[in-house]
GROMACS .gro file of C-alpha atoms in nm:
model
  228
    1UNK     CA    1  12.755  14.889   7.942
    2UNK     CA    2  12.836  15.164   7.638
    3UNK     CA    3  12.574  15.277   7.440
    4UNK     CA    4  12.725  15.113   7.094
    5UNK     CA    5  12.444  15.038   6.913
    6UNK     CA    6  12.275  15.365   6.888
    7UNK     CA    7  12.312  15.632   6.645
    8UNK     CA    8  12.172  15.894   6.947
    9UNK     CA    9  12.408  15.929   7.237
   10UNK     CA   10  12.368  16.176   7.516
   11UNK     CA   11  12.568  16.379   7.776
   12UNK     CA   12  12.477  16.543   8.126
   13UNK     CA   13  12.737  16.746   8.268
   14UNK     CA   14  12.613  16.699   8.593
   15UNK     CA   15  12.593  16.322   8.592
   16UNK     CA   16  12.848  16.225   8.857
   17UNK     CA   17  12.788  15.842   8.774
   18UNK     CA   18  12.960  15.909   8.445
   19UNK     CA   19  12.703  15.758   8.250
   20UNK     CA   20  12.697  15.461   7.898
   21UNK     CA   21  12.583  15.713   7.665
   22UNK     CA   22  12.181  15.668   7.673
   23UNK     CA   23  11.913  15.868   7.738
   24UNK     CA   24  11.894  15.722   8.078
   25UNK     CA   25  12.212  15.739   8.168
   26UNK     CA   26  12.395  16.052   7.986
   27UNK     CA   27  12.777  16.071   7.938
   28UNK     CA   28  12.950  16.338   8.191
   29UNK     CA   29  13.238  16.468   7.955
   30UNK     CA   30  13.237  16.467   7.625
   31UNK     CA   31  13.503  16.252   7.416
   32UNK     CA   32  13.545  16.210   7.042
   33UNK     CA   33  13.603  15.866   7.076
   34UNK     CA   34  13.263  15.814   7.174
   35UNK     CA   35  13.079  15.898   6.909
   36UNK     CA   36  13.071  15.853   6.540
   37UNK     CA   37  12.955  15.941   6.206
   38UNK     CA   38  12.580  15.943   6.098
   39UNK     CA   39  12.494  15.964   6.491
   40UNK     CA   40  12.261  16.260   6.661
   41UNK     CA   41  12.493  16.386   7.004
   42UNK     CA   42  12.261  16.587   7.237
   43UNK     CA   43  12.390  16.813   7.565
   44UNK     CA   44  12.202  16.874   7.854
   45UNK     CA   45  12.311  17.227   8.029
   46UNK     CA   46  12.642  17.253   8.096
   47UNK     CA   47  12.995  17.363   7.913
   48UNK     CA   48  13.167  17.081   7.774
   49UNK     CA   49  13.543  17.081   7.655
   50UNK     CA   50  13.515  16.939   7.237
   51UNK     CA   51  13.856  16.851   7.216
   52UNK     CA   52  13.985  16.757   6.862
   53UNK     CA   53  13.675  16.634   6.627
   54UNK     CA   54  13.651  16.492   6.300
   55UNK     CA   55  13.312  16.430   6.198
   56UNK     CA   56  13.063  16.388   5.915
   57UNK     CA   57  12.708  16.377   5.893
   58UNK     CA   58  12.662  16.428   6.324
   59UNK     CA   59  12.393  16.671   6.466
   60UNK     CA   60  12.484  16.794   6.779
   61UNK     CA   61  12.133  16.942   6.963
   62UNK     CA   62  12.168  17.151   7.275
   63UNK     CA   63  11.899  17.324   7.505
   64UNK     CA   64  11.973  17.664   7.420
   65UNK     CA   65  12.309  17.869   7.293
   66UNK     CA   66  12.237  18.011   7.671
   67UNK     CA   67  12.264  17.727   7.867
   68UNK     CA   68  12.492  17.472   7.634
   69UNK     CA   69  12.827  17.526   7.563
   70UNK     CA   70  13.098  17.344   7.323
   71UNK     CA   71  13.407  17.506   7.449
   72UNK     CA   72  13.792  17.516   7.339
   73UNK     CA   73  13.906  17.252   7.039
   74UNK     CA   74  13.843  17.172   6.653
   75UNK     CA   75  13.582  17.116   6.503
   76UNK     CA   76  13.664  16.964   6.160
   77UNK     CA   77  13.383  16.896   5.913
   78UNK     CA   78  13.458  16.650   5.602
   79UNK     CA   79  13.097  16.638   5.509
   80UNK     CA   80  12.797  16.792   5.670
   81UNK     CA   81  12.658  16.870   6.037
   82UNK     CA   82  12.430  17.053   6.164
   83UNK     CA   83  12.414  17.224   6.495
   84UNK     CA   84  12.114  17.319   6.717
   85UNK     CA   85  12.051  17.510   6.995
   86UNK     CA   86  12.407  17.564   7.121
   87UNK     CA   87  12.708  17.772   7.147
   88UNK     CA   88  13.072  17.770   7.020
   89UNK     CA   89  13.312  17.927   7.240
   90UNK     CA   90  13.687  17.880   7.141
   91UNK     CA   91  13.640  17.654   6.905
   92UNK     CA   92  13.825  17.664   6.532
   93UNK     CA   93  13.572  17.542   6.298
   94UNK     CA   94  13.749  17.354   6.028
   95UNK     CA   95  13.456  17.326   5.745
   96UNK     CA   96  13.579  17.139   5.444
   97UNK     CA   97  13.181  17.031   5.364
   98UNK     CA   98  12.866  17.260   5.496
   99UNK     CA   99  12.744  17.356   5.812
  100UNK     CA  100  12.359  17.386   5.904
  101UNK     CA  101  12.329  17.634   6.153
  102UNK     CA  102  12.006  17.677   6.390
  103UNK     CA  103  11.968  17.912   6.679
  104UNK     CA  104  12.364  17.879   6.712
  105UNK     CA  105  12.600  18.175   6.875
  106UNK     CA  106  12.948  18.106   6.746
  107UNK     CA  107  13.196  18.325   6.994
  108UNK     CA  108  13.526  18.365   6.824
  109UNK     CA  109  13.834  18.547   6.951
  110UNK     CA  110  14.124  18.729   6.768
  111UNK     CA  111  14.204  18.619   6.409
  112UNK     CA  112  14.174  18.582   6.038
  113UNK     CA  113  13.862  18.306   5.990
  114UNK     CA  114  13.742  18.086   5.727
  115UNK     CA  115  13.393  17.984   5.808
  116UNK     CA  116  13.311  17.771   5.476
  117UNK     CA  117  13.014  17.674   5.355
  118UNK     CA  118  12.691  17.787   5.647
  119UNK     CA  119  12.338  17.769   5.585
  120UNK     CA  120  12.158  17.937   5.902
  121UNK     CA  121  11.856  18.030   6.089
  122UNK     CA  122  11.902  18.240   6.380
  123UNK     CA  123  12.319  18.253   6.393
  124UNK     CA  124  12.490  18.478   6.621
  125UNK     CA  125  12.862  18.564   6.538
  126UNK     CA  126  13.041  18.756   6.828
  127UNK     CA  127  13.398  18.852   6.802
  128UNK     CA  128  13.639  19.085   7.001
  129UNK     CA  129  13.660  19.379   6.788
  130UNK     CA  130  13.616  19.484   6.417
  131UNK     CA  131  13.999  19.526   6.414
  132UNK     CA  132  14.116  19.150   6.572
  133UNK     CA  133  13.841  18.943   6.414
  134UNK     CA  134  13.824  18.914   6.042
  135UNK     CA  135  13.602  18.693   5.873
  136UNK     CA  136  13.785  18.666   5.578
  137UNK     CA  137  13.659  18.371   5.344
  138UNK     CA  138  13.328  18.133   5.319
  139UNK     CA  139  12.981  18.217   5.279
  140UNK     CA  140  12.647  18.254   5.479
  141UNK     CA  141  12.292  18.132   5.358
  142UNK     CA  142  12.109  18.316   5.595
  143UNK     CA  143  11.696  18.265   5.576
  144UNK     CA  144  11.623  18.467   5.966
  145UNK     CA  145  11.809  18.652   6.211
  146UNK     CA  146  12.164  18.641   6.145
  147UNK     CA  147  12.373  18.885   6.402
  148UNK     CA  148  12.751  18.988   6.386
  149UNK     CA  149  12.902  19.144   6.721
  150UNK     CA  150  13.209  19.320   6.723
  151UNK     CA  151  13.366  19.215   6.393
  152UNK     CA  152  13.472  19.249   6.097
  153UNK     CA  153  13.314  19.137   5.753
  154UNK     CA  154  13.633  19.145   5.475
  155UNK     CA  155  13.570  18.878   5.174
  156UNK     CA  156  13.340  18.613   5.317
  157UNK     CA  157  12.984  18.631   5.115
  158UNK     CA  158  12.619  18.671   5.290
  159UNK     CA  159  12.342  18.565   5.123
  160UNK     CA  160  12.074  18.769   5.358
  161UNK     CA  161  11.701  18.613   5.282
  162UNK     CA  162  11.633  18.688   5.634
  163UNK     CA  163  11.739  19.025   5.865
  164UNK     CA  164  12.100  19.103   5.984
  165UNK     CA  165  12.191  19.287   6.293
  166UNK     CA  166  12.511  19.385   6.332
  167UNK     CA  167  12.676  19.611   6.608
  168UNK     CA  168  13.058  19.741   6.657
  169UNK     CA  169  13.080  19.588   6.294
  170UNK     CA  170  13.263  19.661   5.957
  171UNK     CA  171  13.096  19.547   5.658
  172UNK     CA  172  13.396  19.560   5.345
  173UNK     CA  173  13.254  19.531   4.987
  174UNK     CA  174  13.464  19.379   4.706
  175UNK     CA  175  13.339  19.578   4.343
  176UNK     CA  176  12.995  19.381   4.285
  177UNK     CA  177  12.647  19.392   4.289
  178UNK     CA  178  12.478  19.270   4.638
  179UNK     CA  179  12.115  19.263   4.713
  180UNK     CA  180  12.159  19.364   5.128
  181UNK     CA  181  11.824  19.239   5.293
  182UNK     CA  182  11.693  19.403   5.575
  183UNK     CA  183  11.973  19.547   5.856
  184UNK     CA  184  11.923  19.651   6.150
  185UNK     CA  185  12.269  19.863   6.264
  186UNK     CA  186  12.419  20.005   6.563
  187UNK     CA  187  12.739  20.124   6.500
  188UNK     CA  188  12.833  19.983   6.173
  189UNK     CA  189  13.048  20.044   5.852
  190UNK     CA  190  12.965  19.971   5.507
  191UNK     CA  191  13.294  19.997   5.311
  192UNK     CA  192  13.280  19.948   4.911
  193UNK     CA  193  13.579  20.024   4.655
  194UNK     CA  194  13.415  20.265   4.430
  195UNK     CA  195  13.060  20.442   4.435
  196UNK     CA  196  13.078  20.348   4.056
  197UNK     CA  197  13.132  19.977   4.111
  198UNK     CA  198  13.012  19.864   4.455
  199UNK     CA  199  12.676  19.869   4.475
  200UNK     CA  200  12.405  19.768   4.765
  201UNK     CA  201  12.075  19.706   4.541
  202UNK     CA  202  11.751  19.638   4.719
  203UNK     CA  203  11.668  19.616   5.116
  204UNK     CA  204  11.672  19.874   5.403
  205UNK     CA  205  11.827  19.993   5.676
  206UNK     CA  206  11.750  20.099   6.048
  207UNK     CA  207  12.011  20.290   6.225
  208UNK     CA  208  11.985  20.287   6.605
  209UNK     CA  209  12.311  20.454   6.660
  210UNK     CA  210  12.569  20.529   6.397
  211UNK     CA  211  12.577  20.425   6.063
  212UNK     CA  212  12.874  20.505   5.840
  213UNK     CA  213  12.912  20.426   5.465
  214UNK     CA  214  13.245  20.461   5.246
  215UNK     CA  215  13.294  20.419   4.850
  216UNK     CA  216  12.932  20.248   4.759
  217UNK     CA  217  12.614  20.291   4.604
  218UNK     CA  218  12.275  20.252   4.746
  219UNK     CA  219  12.003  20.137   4.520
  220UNK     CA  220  11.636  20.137   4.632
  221UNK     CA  221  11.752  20.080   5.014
  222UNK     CA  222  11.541  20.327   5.223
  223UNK     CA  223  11.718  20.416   5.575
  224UNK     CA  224  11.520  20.462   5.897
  225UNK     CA  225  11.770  20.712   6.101
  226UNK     CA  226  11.732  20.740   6.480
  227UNK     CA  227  12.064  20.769   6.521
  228UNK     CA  228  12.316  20.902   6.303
   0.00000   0.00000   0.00000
């Protein structure tokens, strides 16, 4: 029988008996249709295919962003969900509400993204190159270990309370004021619009590799430099 009665339903991709939903007896593939709002959805190892997905107020738990894998769909968030232990691979992330992020690697290919509203501990962004993907508009809350891969960082707003690492990345400034946290670069450009007007106040940076920075002011940010 289906699990309909729970607000916890469960998924195993390698259950070859297909499965009701419950913790006994996980769902193989993953469907929309069988969840619903207000519920917890929690995958065992495996990649599954999301599909199309309209949600609001679901946690989805995984084992580890290693291991478990949301793969190719949309993700469409009306309200709130949060996300644990897992990884987004091809997936267009929607976010009309706010997403809680935790020890989450969102992989994201070519394009111009609007993340919305993200409050994260331990979020990995990877993209293809700091020239194809743009993160472009929302804002991260970020209280630890928030990493950007091969991107590029052109209006969306970081709130840093934790440490940012950030390689093969370009970091563009609007004319404001930031406080910068701790970062931790290799191979990464700051880019402000004026030295007079964009201004990095308070944090520091370690340079592994190459650091460059264009048009901006550094206030009270020591640099560590082993590289260049």
């Amino acid at each position: 029988s289906e699990n309909l009665l729970s607000s916890d339903y469960y998924f195993d991709a390698k259950n070859d008996d297909g499965g009701n939903g419950s913790d006994a007896n996980p769902y193989k593939e993953f469907n929309s249709k069988l969840i619903k709002n207000d519920s917890n959805v929690h995958f065992d190892n495996g990649e599954y295919n999301l599909g199309n997905v309209k949600c609001n107020n679901v946690t989805f738990i995984g084992v580890s962003p290693y291991v478990t894998v949301l793969s190719n769909g949309n993700l469409e968030v009306s309200g709130s969900i949060s996300l644990q232990n897992i990884a987004l691979k091809n997936i267009t992330l929607i976010n009309n509400g706010n997403v809680i992020a935790s020890n989450v690697v969102m992989n994201l290919g070519a394009g111009n993204y609007d993340l919305g509203s993200i409050k994260s501990s331990s979020l990995t962004i990877n993209g293809v190159s700091s020239s194809k993907t743009i993160l472009t508009k929302g804002t991260i809350d970020a209280t630890s270990d928030l990493t950007f891969n091969y991107l590029k960082v052109d209006g969306m707003s970081i709130n840093n309370k934790g440490g940012v690492a950030a390689t093969d990345s370009i970091f563009n400034f609007a004319d404001s004021t930031y406080k910068l946290g701790t970062v931790n670069s290799y191979n990464l450009t700051i880019i402000g619009q004026s030295a007079l007007k964009t201004i990095l106040n308070g944090g520091k940076i370690t340079v592994s590799t190459l650091l460059t920075i264009k048009n901006i002011a550094l206030n009270k940010i020591p640099i560590s430099n082993y590289g260049n």
